[in-house]
Amino acid sequence: MSIGEMARLRGLTTETLRHYDRIDLFKPQYVDPQSGYRYYSIFQYEVLGTIKELRQLGMSLDEIKNYFNERSFSKSSEILKSKHKDLVSKLNELKDLEENIRGKIVYMNHVAKINEFQTVMLREIGRRKLITLNERINNNLELCYGVIRLENMLTEKAPILASNRLGIIIEEADLKTKRFEEPSAIFVVAKNKEKIPEQYQRIVPAGLFACIRYNGELLWNRSKSLNKIFDYLDETDYQIIGDALQIMHVDITITDKPNEIKFEIQVPVQKV
């Protein structure tokens, strides 16, 4: 068979067969010394089929050359077992990534429906484990480096984009003295499977939170919203019982439009 006929039989290109010849992976049965044309035997059909199948399994050309080198049942079996283990690992990674992205789409659909801003509401929120560097952030430059360090501590795929897991911790002492613009530590809400050293963990107990959402491009512009929360607490006889969280609902990872950026402040409270 000509190189074109063999290529068509296996759904490959003639350039692929020429490349296989050059690297001594799959050589023609005969090469015409005058024309240089390559000719193949039908009996080479299964060898080429095996190469194609191994490529579909994700094996490199060097791995395939090794596969054909002094083949035996035990050697082939071990190679396929190793490749199967790699494929299972990749499938699990893809499964985690798909679940992560699906959750983000659900979250973004939810956020798109939010239209209540600068209104204080009480919400019960469950227990959360935070990952934090325990370092106060003074400006946007420190914020950028801090977020990078936090992301590098996570093992999950696409963890921060389009989520409500990134934010800052507003210390209770700063709240009670109304130092609302003080530097604050950043955090990421951890998922259960994350194994993080204890010195970087902080637990936020489940409880009642006074919450307010607001639009704004800058993380630090929170005084107006916090003052509204304080006014609400004074009117309803609630008191602050811990550190507050400022959550980034929509940030620069998913929009360039300042009016689309959304934050939520959550202050833990109890009835006086």
Tab-separated table of C-alpha atoms in Angstrom:
chain	number	residue	atom	x	y	z
A	1	MET	CA	0.000	0.000	0.000
A	2	SER	CA	1.110	3.556	-0.614
A	3	ILE	CA	1.582	5.916	2.311
A	4	GLY	CA	-1.696	7.623	1.406
A	5	GLU	CA	-3.621	4.330	1.429
A	6	MET	CA	-2.236	3.301	4.812
A	7	ALA	CA	-2.963	6.747	6.241
A	8	ARG	CA	-6.581	6.632	5.057
A	9	LEU	CA	-7.093	3.135	6.481
A	10	ARG	CA	-6.161	4.344	9.970
A	11	GLY	CA	-7.574	7.856	9.760
A	12	LEU	CA	-4.147	9.495	9.986
A	13	THR	CA	-2.250	11.954	7.827
A	14	THR	CA	0.643	11.081	5.553
A	15	GLU	CA	2.801	13.568	7.468
A	16	THR	CA	2.121	11.611	10.672
A	17	LEU	CA	3.413	8.431	9.009
A	18	ARG	CA	6.463	10.262	7.688
A	19	HIS	CA	7.162	11.544	11.199
A	20	TYR	CA	6.796	8.036	12.661
A	21	ASP	CA	9.302	6.849	10.059
A	22	ARG	CA	11.796	9.601	10.891
A	23	ILE	CA	11.767	8.763	14.613
A	24	ASP	CA	11.959	4.988	13.953
A	25	LEU	CA	8.577	4.282	15.511
A	26	PHE	CA	6.727	2.903	12.470
A	27	LYS	CA	8.768	2.340	9.351
A	28	PRO	CA	7.467	1.359	5.893
A	29	GLN	CA	7.907	-2.195	4.622
A	30	TYR	CA	9.716	-0.902	1.557
A	31	VAL	CA	11.138	2.369	0.277
A	32	ASP	CA	11.677	2.725	-3.465
A	33	PRO	CA	15.371	3.670	-3.859
A	34	GLN	CA	14.654	5.669	-7.020
A	35	SER	CA	11.572	7.656	-6.033
A	36	GLY	CA	11.831	7.518	-2.236
A	37	TYR	CA	8.168	6.495	-2.056
A	38	ARG	CA	7.172	4.582	1.081
A	39	TYR	CA	5.133	1.378	0.823
A	40	TYR	CA	3.447	-0.509	3.634
A	41	SER	CA	2.151	-4.044	4.121
A	42	ILE	CA	-1.370	-4.841	5.267
A	43	PHE	CA	0.278	-6.883	8.011
A	44	GLN	CA	1.536	-3.621	9.553
A	45	TYR	CA	-2.045	-2.507	9.971
A	46	GLU	CA	-2.402	-3.730	13.566
A	47	VAL	CA	0.906	-2.204	14.666
A	48	LEU	CA	-0.236	1.186	13.451
A	49	GLY	CA	-3.596	0.606	15.139
A	50	THR	CA	-1.837	-0.102	18.427
A	51	ILE	CA	0.173	3.102	18.118
A	52	LYS	CA	-2.993	5.089	17.470
A	53	GLU	CA	-4.734	3.535	20.465
A	54	LEU	CA	-1.790	4.210	22.771
A	55	ARG	CA	-1.764	7.836	21.588
A	56	GLN	CA	-5.445	8.057	22.495
A	57	LEU	CA	-4.505	6.870	25.987
A	58	GLY	CA	-2.229	9.886	26.258
A	59	MET	CA	1.084	8.098	25.854
A	60	SER	CA	3.970	10.084	24.392
A	61	LEU	CA	5.842	8.845	21.332
A	62	ASP	CA	8.833	7.979	23.511
A	63	GLU	CA	6.578	5.937	25.806
A	64	ILE	CA	5.130	4.126	22.790
A	65	LYS	CA	8.620	3.325	21.470
A	66	ASN	CA	9.417	1.848	24.875
A	67	TYR	CA	6.166	-0.123	24.758
A	68	PHE	CA	7.271	-1.821	21.522
A	69	ASN	CA	10.817	-2.425	22.756
A	70	GLU	CA	11.185	-6.108	23.785
A	71	ARG	CA	7.510	-6.522	24.519
A	72	SER	CA	6.226	-9.116	26.939
A	73	PHE	CA	2.927	-9.770	28.618
A	74	SER	CA	4.155	-8.556	32.027
A	75	LYS	CA	5.810	-5.417	30.614
A	76	SER	CA	2.745	-4.424	28.564
A	77	SER	CA	0.479	-5.106	31.530
A	78	GLU	CA	2.530	-2.889	33.860
A	79	ILE	CA	2.647	-0.050	31.302
A	80	LEU	CA	-1.119	-0.149	30.816
A	81	LYS	CA	-1.733	-0.275	34.582
A	82	SER	CA	0.456	2.792	35.055
A	83	LYS	CA	-1.308	4.654	32.267
A	84	HIS	CA	-4.706	3.690	33.681
A	85	LYS	CA	-3.679	5.118	37.063
A	86	ASP	CA	-2.710	8.397	35.372
A	87	LEU	CA	-6.031	8.541	33.520
A	88	VAL	CA	-8.048	7.929	36.697
A	89	SER	CA	-6.146	10.757	38.395
A	90	LYS	CA	-6.878	13.120	35.495
A	91	LEU	CA	-10.544	12.104	35.476
A	92	ASN	CA	-10.800	12.903	39.180
A	93	GLU	CA	-9.196	16.293	38.564
A	94	LEU	CA	-11.643	16.998	35.735
A	95	LYS	CA	-14.553	15.889	37.940
A	96	ASP	CA	-13.457	18.280	40.693
A	97	LEU	CA	-13.014	21.082	38.166
A	98	GLU	CA	-16.462	20.443	36.639
A	99	GLU	CA	-18.127	20.491	40.065
A	100	ASN	CA	-16.255	23.668	40.940
A	101	ILE	CA	-17.267	25.476	37.752
A	102	ARG	CA	-20.868	24.248	38.012
A	103	GLY	CA	-21.029	25.656	41.543
A	104	LYS	CA	-19.646	28.982	40.347
A	105	ILE	CA	-22.295	29.216	37.625
A	106	VAL	CA	-25.025	28.565	40.216
A	107	TYR	CA	-23.471	31.206	42.470
A	108	MET	CA	-23.248	33.800	39.670
A	109	ASN	CA	-26.898	33.185	38.752
A	110	HIS	CA	-27.777	33.816	42.400
A	111	VAL	CA	-25.683	36.991	42.626
A	112	ALA	CA	-27.233	38.340	39.436
A	113	LYS	CA	-30.618	38.380	41.196
A	114	ILE	CA	-29.401	40.379	44.199
A	115	ASN	CA	-30.910	43.860	44.126
A	116	GLU	CA	-31.024	44.773	47.811
A	117	PHE	CA	-28.192	47.144	48.687
A	118	GLN	CA	-27.539	49.278	51.765
A	119	THR	CA	-30.273	47.386	53.600
A	120	VAL	CA	-29.406	45.643	56.876
A	121	MET	CA	-30.811	42.131	57.299
A	122	LEU	CA	-30.341	39.414	59.907
A	123	ARG	CA	-29.233	36.000	58.633
A	124	GLU	CA	-28.314	32.698	60.233
A	125	ILE	CA	-25.015	31.511	58.721
A	126	GLY	CA	-23.327	28.174	59.338
A	127	ARG	CA	-19.894	27.435	60.743
A	128	ARG	CA	-16.980	28.309	58.455
A	129	LYS	CA	-13.276	27.551	58.461
A	130	LEU	CA	-11.130	30.387	57.166
A	131	ILE	CA	-7.608	30.269	55.817
A	132	THR	CA	-5.812	33.484	56.681
A	133	LEU	CA	-2.224	34.691	56.784
A	134	ASN	CA	-3.039	36.629	59.981
A	135	GLU	CA	-1.359	39.681	58.468
A	136	ARG	CA	-3.073	43.038	58.137
A	137	ILE	CA	-3.307	44.385	54.598
A	138	ASN	CA	-2.575	48.106	54.231
A	139	ASN	CA	-3.074	48.725	50.504
A	140	ASN	CA	-3.997	47.134	47.175
A	141	LEU	CA	-0.416	46.040	46.485
A	142	GLU	CA	-0.288	44.029	49.709
A	143	LEU	CA	-3.758	42.717	48.897
A	144	CYS	CA	-2.566	41.340	45.540
A	145	TYR	CA	0.409	39.548	47.069
A	146	GLY	CA	-1.707	38.243	49.918
A	147	VAL	CA	-4.313	36.747	47.606
A	148	ILE	CA	-1.582	35.026	45.589
A	149	ARG	CA	-0.124	33.492	48.756
A	150	LEU	CA	-3.548	32.262	49.864
A	151	GLU	CA	-4.346	30.763	46.460
A	152	ASN	CA	-1.007	28.954	46.441
A	153	MET	CA	-2.003	27.232	49.694
A	154	LEU	CA	-5.078	25.681	48.044
A	155	THR	CA	-4.997	22.375	46.173
A	156	GLU	CA	-8.399	22.637	44.492
A	157	LYS	CA	-8.890	23.703	40.889
A	158	ALA	CA	-10.043	27.262	40.018
A	159	PRO	CA	-10.793	28.043	43.670
A	160	ILE	CA	-11.355	31.796	43.884
A	161	LEU	CA	-12.816	32.945	40.574
A	162	ALA	CA	-16.526	33.758	40.772
A	163	SER	CA	-17.135	32.765	44.365
A	164	ASN	CA	-18.022	34.291	47.727
A	165	ARG	CA	-15.033	32.783	49.522
A	166	LEU	CA	-12.540	35.635	49.459
A	167	GLY	CA	-12.699	38.538	51.874
A	168	ILE	CA	-11.196	40.371	54.816
A	169	ILE	CA	-11.579	40.106	58.577
A	170	ILE	CA	-12.639	43.288	60.393
A	171	GLU	CA	-11.484	42.902	63.989
A	172	GLU	CA	-14.078	43.276	66.745
A	173	ALA	CA	-11.926	45.878	68.508
A	174	ASP	CA	-11.840	48.034	65.374
A	175	LEU	CA	-15.601	47.714	64.999
A	176	LYS	CA	-16.391	48.753	68.554
A	177	THR	CA	-14.114	51.786	68.329
A	178	LYS	CA	-15.459	52.555	64.844
A	179	ARG	CA	-12.047	52.408	63.202
A	180	PHE	CA	-13.657	51.110	60.047
A	181	GLU	CA	-10.809	51.872	57.657
A	182	GLU	CA	-8.114	50.092	59.650
A	183	PRO	CA	-5.936	47.534	57.783
A	184	SER	CA	-7.465	44.057	57.891
A	185	ALA	CA	-6.366	40.460	57.334
A	186	ILE	CA	-7.564	38.702	54.194
A	187	PHE	CA	-8.995	35.197	54.140
A	188	VAL	CA	-10.330	32.417	51.974
A	189	VAL	CA	-13.171	30.176	53.127
A	190	ALA	CA	-11.719	26.654	53.145
A	191	LYS	CA	-13.429	23.613	51.737
A	192	ASN	CA	-13.579	20.525	53.961
A	193	LYS	CA	-10.917	18.559	52.068
A	194	GLU	CA	-8.280	21.279	52.335
A	195	LYS	CA	-5.435	20.362	54.704
A	196	ILE	CA	-4.115	23.650	56.044
A	197	PRO	CA	-1.643	24.113	58.928
A	198	GLU	CA	-3.419	25.156	62.113
A	199	GLN	CA	-1.604	28.497	62.368
A	200	TYR	CA	-3.388	29.623	59.192
A	201	GLN	CA	-6.854	28.476	60.263
A	202	ARG	CA	-9.582	30.486	61.940
A	203	ILE	CA	-13.040	29.152	62.784
A	204	VAL	CA	-16.106	31.366	62.442
A	205	PRO	CA	-18.866	29.803	64.576
A	206	ALA	CA	-22.380	29.416	63.249
A	207	GLY	CA	-24.745	32.112	64.401
A	208	LEU	CA	-26.731	35.216	63.677
A	209	PHE	CA	-25.175	37.925	61.506
A	210	ALA	CA	-26.245	41.446	60.670
A	211	CYS	CA	-25.527	41.702	56.953
A	212	ILE	CA	-25.427	44.504	54.421
A	213	ARG	CA	-24.559	44.465	50.721
A	214	TYR	CA	-23.126	47.347	48.767
A	215	ASN	CA	-21.681	48.238	45.391
A	216	GLY	CA	-18.256	49.767	45.191
A	217	GLU	CA	-14.980	49.429	43.388
A	218	LEU	CA	-12.750	49.721	46.454
A	219	LEU	CA	-12.482	47.163	49.222
A	220	TRP	CA	-11.808	49.831	51.833
A	221	ASN	CA	-14.965	51.944	51.289
A	222	ARG	CA	-17.025	50.311	54.016
A	223	SER	CA	-17.640	53.055	56.566
A	224	LYS	CA	-21.073	54.005	55.206
A	225	SER	CA	-22.286	50.400	55.320
A	226	LEU	CA	-20.872	49.720	58.778
A	227	ASN	CA	-22.466	52.878	60.154
A	228	LYS	CA	-25.825	51.658	58.858
A	229	ILE	CA	-25.293	48.348	60.652
A	230	PHE	CA	-24.473	50.187	63.894
A	231	ASP	CA	-27.587	52.330	63.575
A	232	TYR	CA	-29.650	49.169	63.041
A	233	LEU	CA	-28.115	47.441	66.070
A	234	ASP	CA	-28.806	50.463	68.288
A	235	GLU	CA	-32.444	50.520	67.164
A	236	THR	CA	-33.012	46.788	67.651
A	237	ASP	CA	-30.973	46.134	70.816
A	238	TYR	CA	-28.404	43.814	69.280
A	239	GLN	CA	-24.711	43.797	70.136
A	240	ILE	CA	-21.555	42.730	68.299
A	241	ILE	CA	-20.006	39.476	69.565
A	242	GLY	CA	-17.006	38.922	67.300
A	243	ASP	CA	-15.007	39.803	64.228
A	244	ALA	CA	-16.904	40.804	61.084
A	245	LEU	CA	-16.300	39.457	57.598
A	246	GLN	CA	-16.310	41.525	54.432
A	247	ILE	CA	-17.051	39.138	51.553
A	248	MET	CA	-16.227	39.849	47.923
A	249	HIS	CA	-19.311	38.667	46.034
A	250	VAL	CA	-18.337	40.095	42.631
A	251	ASP	CA	-14.852	41.469	42.085
A	252	ILE	CA	-12.314	42.258	39.356
A	253	THR	CA	-11.841	38.566	38.552
A	254	ILE	CA	-15.160	38.596	36.666
A	255	THR	CA	-15.915	42.206	35.710
A	256	ASP	CA	-14.207	45.434	34.679
A	257	LYS	CA	-17.277	47.541	35.485
A	258	PRO	CA	-17.062	49.268	38.888
A	259	ASN	CA	-20.858	49.385	39.275
A	260	GLU	CA	-21.004	45.571	39.052
A	261	ILE	CA	-18.575	44.956	41.922
A	262	LYS	CA	-20.425	43.764	45.036
A	263	PHE	CA	-19.420	43.290	48.674
A	264	GLU	CA	-21.242	41.998	51.731
A	265	ILE	CA	-20.375	42.740	55.345
A	266	GLN	CA	-21.409	40.139	57.945
A	267	VAL	CA	-21.259	41.153	61.616
A	268	PRO	CA	-21.932	38.472	64.290
A	269	VAL	CA	-24.571	39.699	66.747
A	270	GLN	CA	-26.799	38.646	69.600
A	271	LYS	CA	-29.735	40.201	71.415
A	272	VAL	CA	-28.721	42.341	74.370
